[in-house]
Coordinates of C-alpha atoms in Angstrom, one line a residue:
M1 CA 295.9 145.4 111.8
K2 CA 295.7 145.2 108.0
P3 CA 297.8 147.8 106.2
P4 CA 295.8 150.5 104.4
L5 CA 295.1 149.9 100.8
S6 CA 296.8 152.0 98.2
S7 CA 294.7 154.3 96.1
S8 CA 295.3 152.1 92.9
S9 CA 294.3 149.0 94.8
S10 CA 291.0 150.7 95.9
A11 CA 290.2 151.5 92.2
V12 CA 290.8 148.0 91.2
L13 CA 288.5 146.8 94.0
R14 CA 285.8 149.2 93.1
K15 CA 286.1 148.3 89.4
A16 CA 285.8 144.5 90.3
R17 CA 282.8 145.1 92.5
L18 CA 281.0 147.3 89.8
S19 CA 281.7 144.9 86.9
P20 CA 278.7 142.6 87.5
Y21 CA 276.3 145.7 87.5
L22 CA 277.8 147.1 84.4
F23 CA 277.6 143.8 82.6
T24 CA 273.9 143.5 83.6
L25 CA 273.1 147.0 82.4
L26 CA 274.9 146.6 79.1
A27 CA 273.2 143.3 78.5
F28 CA 269.8 145.0 79.2
I29 CA 270.6 147.8 76.8
V30 CA 271.6 145.4 74.0
F31 CA 268.4 143.3 74.6
V32 CA 266.2 146.4 74.3
S33 CA 268.0 147.7 71.2
I34 CA 267.4 144.4 69.4
L35 CA 263.8 144.1 70.6
Y36 CA 262.7 147.7 69.9
G37 CA 265.3 148.9 67.4
E38 CA 263.0 149.2 64.5
D39 CA 260.5 151.1 66.5
F40 CA 263.1 153.6 67.7
M41 CA 264.1 154.0 64.0
C42 CA 260.5 154.6 63.0
I43 CA 260.1 157.3 65.6
L44 CA 263.4 159.0 64.7
G45 CA 263.3 158.3 61.1
Q46 CA 261.2 159.5 58.2
L47 CA 257.7 158.2 57.7
E48 CA 255.1 158.8 55.0
P49 CA 251.6 158.5 56.5
I50 CA 249.4 155.8 55.0
P51 CA 246.0 157.1 53.8
G52 CA 243.3 156.4 56.4
R53 CA 245.8 155.7 59.2
A54 CA 245.2 157.7 62.3
M55 CA 248.3 158.8 64.2
S56 CA 247.8 159.8 67.9
K57 CA 250.9 161.8 68.1
P58 CA 252.9 163.6 65.5
V59 CA 255.9 161.8 64.3
K60 CA 259.1 163.5 64.5
R61 CA 261.0 163.4 61.1
R62 CA 264.7 163.4 60.7
G63 CA 264.7 165.1 57.3
K64 CA 262.5 164.9 54.2
L65 CA 261.9 161.9 52.1
A66 CA 264.4 161.1 49.3
F67 CA 263.8 163.2 46.2
A68 CA 261.4 165.5 47.9
I69 CA 261.8 169.2 46.9
G70 CA 258.7 170.5 48.6
K71 CA 255.5 169.3 50.2
G72 CA 251.9 168.9 49.0
E73 CA 249.2 171.4 50.1
E74 CA 247.9 170.9 53.6
G75 CA 244.7 168.9 53.6
C76 CA 244.9 168.1 49.9
D77 CA 244.1 164.5 48.9
I78 CA 245.3 164.3 45.3
F79 CA 243.5 161.1 44.7
S80 CA 240.2 162.5 45.4
G81 CA 238.8 164.7 42.7
R82 CA 237.1 164.7 39.2
W83 CA 237.9 164.5 35.5
V84 CA 237.8 167.7 33.7
R85 CA 237.9 168.2 29.9
D86 CA 241.2 169.7 28.7
E87 CA 241.7 170.4 25.0
L88 CA 244.8 172.5 25.5
T89 CA 247.2 170.3 27.4
R90 CA 246.0 166.8 26.6
P91 CA 247.3 164.4 25.5
L92 CA 250.7 165.0 27.1
Y93 CA 252.3 163.3 23.8
E94 CA 251.0 161.7 20.7
E95 CA 250.8 158.0 20.1
S96 CA 252.8 158.3 17.0
E97 CA 255.5 160.2 18.7
C98 CA 256.4 157.4 21.1
P99 CA 257.8 154.3 19.4
Y100 CA 258.1 152.4 22.7
I101 CA 254.3 151.7 23.1
Q102 CA 253.6 148.0 22.7
P103 CA 251.0 147.1 20.0
Q104 CA 248.7 146.0 22.7
L105 CA 248.2 149.6 23.7
T106 CA 248.3 151.5 20.4
C107 CA 244.6 152.2 20.1
Q108 CA 244.8 154.7 17.3
E109 CA 247.1 152.7 15.2
H110 CA 244.6 149.8 15.5
G111 CA 241.6 151.7 14.3
R112 CA 240.0 153.4 17.4
P113 CA 237.8 156.1 15.7
D114 CA 237.7 158.7 18.6
K115 CA 240.3 160.5 20.7
D116 CA 238.0 161.8 23.4
Y117 CA 239.6 159.4 25.9
Q118 CA 242.9 161.3 25.6
K119 CA 241.3 164.7 26.5
W120 CA 240.8 164.4 30.2
R121 CA 242.9 165.9 33.1
W122 CA 242.5 164.8 36.8
Q123 CA 241.5 167.6 39.0
P124 CA 241.8 167.0 42.8
H125 CA 239.3 168.6 45.0
G126 CA 240.4 172.0 46.4
C127 CA 244.0 171.9 45.0
D128 CA 246.0 171.2 41.8
L129 CA 248.5 168.5 40.7
P130 CA 251.9 169.9 40.0
S131 CA 252.5 169.8 36.3
F132 CA 254.7 166.9 35.1
N133 CA 258.2 168.3 34.5
A134 CA 260.1 166.0 32.3
T135 CA 263.4 167.9 32.7
L136 CA 263.1 167.7 36.4
M137 CA 262.4 164.0 36.4
L138 CA 265.4 163.2 34.1
E139 CA 267.8 165.3 36.2
T140 CA 266.6 163.6 39.3
L141 CA 267.2 160.3 37.7
R142 CA 270.7 161.2 36.5
G143 CA 273.1 158.4 37.6
K144 CA 270.2 156.4 39.1
R145 CA 267.8 153.6 38.4
M146 CA 264.0 153.5 38.4
M147 CA 262.1 150.2 38.2
F148 CA 258.4 149.2 37.8
V149 CA 257.9 145.6 39.2
G150 CA 254.6 143.7 38.7
D151 CA 252.3 142.7 35.8
S152 CA 251.3 144.0 32.4
L153 CA 249.4 147.0 34.0
N154 CA 252.6 148.1 35.6
R155 CA 254.4 147.7 32.3
G156 CA 251.9 150.0 30.8
Q157 CA 252.7 152.7 33.4
F158 CA 256.5 152.0 32.7
V159 CA 255.9 152.7 29.1
S160 CA 253.9 155.8 29.8
M161 CA 256.8 157.2 31.9
I162 CA 259.2 156.6 29.0
C163 CA 256.8 158.4 26.6
L164 CA 256.7 161.4 28.9
L165 CA 260.4 161.5 29.0
H166 CA 262.0 160.3 25.8
K167 CA 261.6 163.4 23.6
L168 CA 264.2 165.2 25.7
I169 CA 266.8 162.6 24.9
P170 CA 268.6 162.5 21.5
D171 CA 267.9 159.3 19.4
D172 CA 271.5 158.2 19.6
Q173 CA 271.5 158.4 23.3
K174 CA 268.6 156.2 24.1
S175 CA 267.9 152.6 23.8
M176 CA 265.4 149.8 24.9
K177 CA 266.3 146.2 25.4
T178 CA 264.9 143.1 27.0
H179 CA 266.9 140.7 29.1
K180 CA 266.5 137.5 31.3
N181 CA 264.1 135.8 28.8
G182 CA 261.9 138.8 28.6
S183 CA 261.4 139.3 32.3
L184 CA 263.5 142.6 32.4
T185 CA 263.1 145.5 30.0
V186 CA 265.5 148.3 30.3
F187 CA 265.3 151.8 28.8
K188 CA 268.6 153.6 29.0
A189 CA 269.4 157.3 28.6
R190 CA 273.2 157.4 28.2
D191 CA 273.6 161.1 28.6
Y192 CA 272.0 160.9 31.9
N193 CA 273.6 157.6 33.0
T194 CA 270.1 156.4 34.0
S195 CA 267.8 153.6 33.3
I196 CA 264.1 153.1 33.7
E197 CA 263.2 149.4 33.9
F198 CA 260.3 147.0 34.0
Y199 CA 260.6 143.5 35.8
W200 CA 257.8 141.0 35.2
A201 CA 256.7 139.5 38.5
P202 CA 252.8 139.4 38.5
F203 CA 252.7 138.1 42.2
L204 CA 256.0 139.6 43.2
L205 CA 256.5 136.2 44.8
E206 CA 257.8 133.3 42.8
S207 CA 254.9 131.6 40.9
N208 CA 254.1 129.3 38.1
S209 CA 253.2 132.3 36.1
D210 CA 256.7 133.8 36.0
N211 CA 257.4 133.3 32.3
A212 CA 257.2 136.8 30.9
I213 CA 256.0 135.3 27.5
V214 CA 254.0 132.2 28.3
H215 CA 252.0 132.8 31.5
R216 CA 248.4 132.2 30.8
I217 CA 247.9 129.6 33.4
S218 CA 244.5 129.2 35.0
D219 CA 245.7 127.0 37.9
R220 CA 247.9 129.6 39.5
I221 CA 250.3 128.8 42.4
V222 CA 252.5 131.1 44.4
R223 CA 255.4 130.0 46.6
K224 CA 255.4 131.2 50.2
G225 CA 258.5 133.1 51.4
S226 CA 260.0 133.3 47.9
I227 CA 260.3 137.1 47.2
N228 CA 264.0 136.9 47.0
K229 CA 263.7 134.8 43.8
H230 CA 262.9 138.0 42.0
G231 CA 264.0 140.5 44.6
K232 CA 267.7 139.9 43.8
N233 CA 267.0 141.6 40.6
W234 CA 265.6 144.8 42.2
K235 CA 268.7 145.5 44.5
G236 CA 270.4 148.8 43.7
V237 CA 267.4 150.5 42.3
D238 CA 266.7 154.0 43.7
I239 CA 263.0 154.3 42.9
L240 CA 260.8 151.2 42.9
V241 CA 257.2 151.2 41.8
F242 CA 255.3 147.9 42.7
N243 CA 251.9 146.6 41.7
T244 CA 250.1 143.3 42.1
Y245 CA 246.5 142.5 42.2
L246 CA 244.8 141.1 39.1
W247 CA 246.7 137.8 39.1
W248 CA 245.5 137.0 42.6
M249 CA 241.9 137.3 41.5
T250 CA 241.4 133.7 40.6
G251 CA 238.4 133.1 42.9
L252 CA 237.8 133.0 46.6
E253 CA 240.9 130.9 47.3
M254 CA 244.5 130.8 46.1
K255 CA 247.0 127.9 46.1
V256 CA 250.2 128.4 48.0
L257 CA 253.2 126.2 47.6
K258 CA 255.3 125.3 50.7
G259 CA 258.7 124.3 49.7
S260 CA 260.1 124.4 46.2
F261 CA 258.6 124.0 42.6
E262 CA 261.5 121.6 42.1
D263 CA 260.3 119.2 44.9
E264 CA 259.0 115.9 43.6
N265 CA 256.3 115.8 46.2
K266 CA 254.9 119.3 46.4
E267 CA 253.0 120.5 49.5
I268 CA 250.2 122.9 48.2
I269 CA 247.6 124.3 50.5
K270 CA 244.6 126.5 49.7
V271 CA 244.0 129.7 51.6
S272 CA 241.6 132.7 51.0
T273 CA 242.5 135.1 48.4
E274 CA 242.8 137.9 51.1
E275 CA 245.1 135.8 53.2
A276 CA 247.4 135.0 50.2
Y277 CA 247.4 138.6 49.1
G278 CA 248.3 139.7 52.6
M279 CA 251.2 137.2 52.6
G280 CA 252.5 138.8 49.4
M281 CA 252.1 142.3 50.7
R282 CA 254.0 141.6 53.9
S283 CA 256.8 139.9 51.9
M284 CA 257.1 143.0 49.7
L285 CA 257.3 145.3 52.8
R286 CA 259.9 143.1 54.5
W287 CA 261.9 143.0 51.4
A288 CA 261.9 146.8 51.1
R289 CA 262.9 147.3 54.8
K290 CA 265.9 145.0 54.5
N291 CA 267.1 146.2 51.1
M292 CA 266.1 149.8 50.6
D293 CA 267.9 152.7 52.2
R294 CA 265.1 155.0 53.4
K295 CA 267.4 158.0 53.3
K296 CA 268.3 157.6 49.6
T297 CA 265.6 155.6 48.0
R298 CA 261.7 155.6 47.5
V299 CA 259.3 152.8 47.2
F300 CA 255.7 153.2 45.8
F301 CA 252.8 150.8 45.5
T302 CA 250.1 151.3 42.9
S303 CA 246.7 150.1 44.0
M304 CA 244.5 147.8 42.0
S305 CA 243.5 148.8 38.5
P306 CA 239.8 148.2 37.7
T307 CA 238.2 146.5 34.8
H308 CA 235.0 147.3 33.1
A309 CA 233.6 143.9 32.0
K310 CA 230.1 144.1 33.3
G311 CA 227.8 146.9 32.0
I312 CA 225.3 146.2 34.6
D313 CA 227.7 147.7 37.2
W314 CA 227.2 151.2 35.9
G315 CA 223.7 150.8 34.7
G316 CA 224.3 149.4 31.3
E317 CA 223.0 146.2 29.7
P318 CA 224.0 142.8 31.2
D319 CA 225.9 141.8 28.1
E320 CA 227.7 145.2 27.7
N321 CA 231.3 145.9 28.5
C322 CA 234.1 148.5 27.7
Y323 CA 233.5 147.9 24.0
N324 CA 232.3 151.0 22.2
Q325 CA 232.3 153.1 25.4
T326 CA 233.3 156.7 24.7
T327 CA 232.0 158.4 27.8
M328 CA 233.1 157.9 31.4
I329 CA 231.0 157.0 34.5
E330 CA 229.7 160.2 36.1
D331 CA 228.6 158.7 39.4
S332 CA 231.2 159.9 41.9
N333 CA 230.3 157.0 44.2
Y334 CA 230.8 154.3 41.6
W335 CA 232.6 151.2 42.6
G336 CA 232.8 148.2 40.2
S337 CA 231.9 144.7 41.4
D338 CA 235.2 143.4 40.2
S339 CA 237.1 145.8 42.5
R340 CA 237.2 143.8 45.7
K341 CA 237.1 146.1 48.8
S342 CA 238.2 143.3 51.0
V343 CA 241.6 143.3 49.1
M344 CA 241.9 147.1 49.6
K345 CA 241.2 146.5 53.2
V346 CA 244.1 144.0 53.4
I347 CA 246.3 146.7 51.8
G348 CA 245.2 149.2 54.5
E349 CA 245.8 146.8 57.4
V350 CA 249.2 145.6 56.1
F351 CA 250.5 149.1 55.3
S352 CA 249.3 150.7 58.5
K353 CA 251.6 148.2 60.5
S354 CA 254.7 148.9 58.1
K355 CA 257.7 150.4 59.6
Y356 CA 259.0 151.3 56.1
P357 CA 257.9 154.6 54.5
I358 CA 256.3 153.2 51.4
T359 CA 254.2 155.7 49.2
F360 CA 250.7 154.5 48.2
L361 CA 249.4 155.5 44.9
N362 CA 245.6 155.2 45.2
I363 CA 244.6 155.1 41.4
T364 CA 241.6 152.8 41.9
Q365 CA 238.7 155.2 42.4
L366 CA 239.8 157.7 39.7
S367 CA 240.3 154.8 37.2
N368 CA 237.0 153.3 38.1
Y369 CA 235.2 156.2 36.3
R370 CA 237.1 155.5 33.0
K371 CA 235.2 152.8 31.1
D372 CA 236.1 154.8 28.0
A373 CA 239.9 154.4 28.3
H374 CA 240.6 150.7 27.8
T375 CA 242.1 149.2 24.7
S376 CA 238.9 147.3 23.9
I377 CA 239.2 145.7 20.4
Y378 CA 241.8 148.4 19.3
K379 CA 245.1 146.4 19.8
K380 CA 247.1 143.8 18.2
Q381 CA 245.4 140.4 18.3
W382 CA 247.9 137.6 18.9
N383 CA 245.6 135.0 17.5
P384 CA 243.3 135.1 14.5
L385 CA 239.8 136.1 15.4
T386 CA 237.0 133.6 14.6
P387 CA 233.9 134.5 12.7
K388 CA 231.9 134.3 15.8
Q389 CA 234.1 136.8 17.6
L390 CA 234.1 139.2 14.6
A391 CA 230.3 139.1 14.7
N392 CA 230.3 140.0 18.4
P393 CA 233.3 142.5 19.1
S394 CA 232.5 142.8 22.7
S395 CA 233.3 139.1 23.2
Y396 CA 237.1 139.8 22.6
A397 CA 237.2 143.4 24.0
D398 CA 240.2 143.9 26.4
C399 CA 238.6 145.7 29.4
I400 CA 241.8 145.4 31.5
H401 CA 244.5 147.3 29.8
W402 CA 244.5 151.0 28.9
C403 CA 245.2 153.0 25.7
L404 CA 248.3 155.1 25.6
P405 CA 248.4 158.0 25.6
G406 CA 245.7 158.0 28.2
L407 CA 244.7 157.1 31.8
Q408 CA 248.1 155.8 32.8
D409 CA 249.8 159.1 32.1
T410 CA 247.7 160.4 35.0
W411 CA 249.1 157.7 37.2
N412 CA 252.5 158.9 36.5
E413 CA 251.5 162.5 37.1
L414 CA 250.4 161.3 40.6
L415 CA 253.7 159.4 41.0
F416 CA 255.6 162.6 40.1
A417 CA 253.6 164.7 42.6
K418 CA 254.2 162.2 45.4
L419 CA 257.8 161.8 44.6
F420 CA 258.7 165.5 44.7
Y421 CA 255.9 166.9 46.9
P422 CA 255.1 164.1 49.4

């Protein structure tokens, strides 16, 4: 007969017998965590709903979004509304009071005879926009960085933000400098230990149009999977505002580089504009998910800014454009032919699948009405105008960019609303 096992020996034996089961269980838990970890984080974390995205079940939030001090009115879409005349509070600043506006946007200085385009306020249907509070914005930015990333339209929004804030900062405590061969512009408020920055990256991805000064290239090429080329300059930012649209609109197709611009034999493929744009959007969202702390930072994306180059779109003459336009488009259903709904659809599809809480600033429709707000001919011309151009001003009118003060101040009012009252 075998001697009875001691209690300690029994425990060791039980432990030995259970080890394979424990190992299998632990391996399964690790596998599931890796496979579905992001989904668990999305369910438990904080998400900002994407406009138009239906959610079958309410998402539990683990606290409010960073910088939020309240929430918007229930059922209020601040991007759906109308323009109302406001002689009392508009403009929010005078052009002459903001020395940071580039000469491409100073319409009054360059001879625009009217100021009506400055007198309009955006009024959402059934609710109100919170008033832009420059003191709150600056105090929130104390010790932090805010950066606008994209093309010249985002640079206009960047300058608008500075114009809305700079009067609260003493002259000897603020500065504006450019770095990285003009790609990075930094406005600093030393008392607040804060910076508001603009980074030139018209595609967000690396491209052959990345030179901030010389970039008028008709044969545009973007490099696949290259967002880190620029993204390394965005790390450490607390509030990021992206835009990218106009530079993708070169036609029905876009050239995409596989490999490097330094490769002797470059592999370049053509894909549809929508496919290429979706590639850029997915790269941006992946970068944000990997590099931005959703508990402490916020990321915004500004939708496409419309142009007004074809008068026939709004019932005007075929050769008419934004030149000499002093009234807005009153048709609430107006949608210009150059604003591609297929691209907006790409944004909706990509954002609806995102596991990162990005805030969408849908400025397209409200800006579509504003054919009166472009810089037109009232800007610095970098090249001498020819007699033929002078005889036909609409031939050189800029129907892309916007006068400041003006429409882009409203974009920042919307950003302010979504930052503090999401």
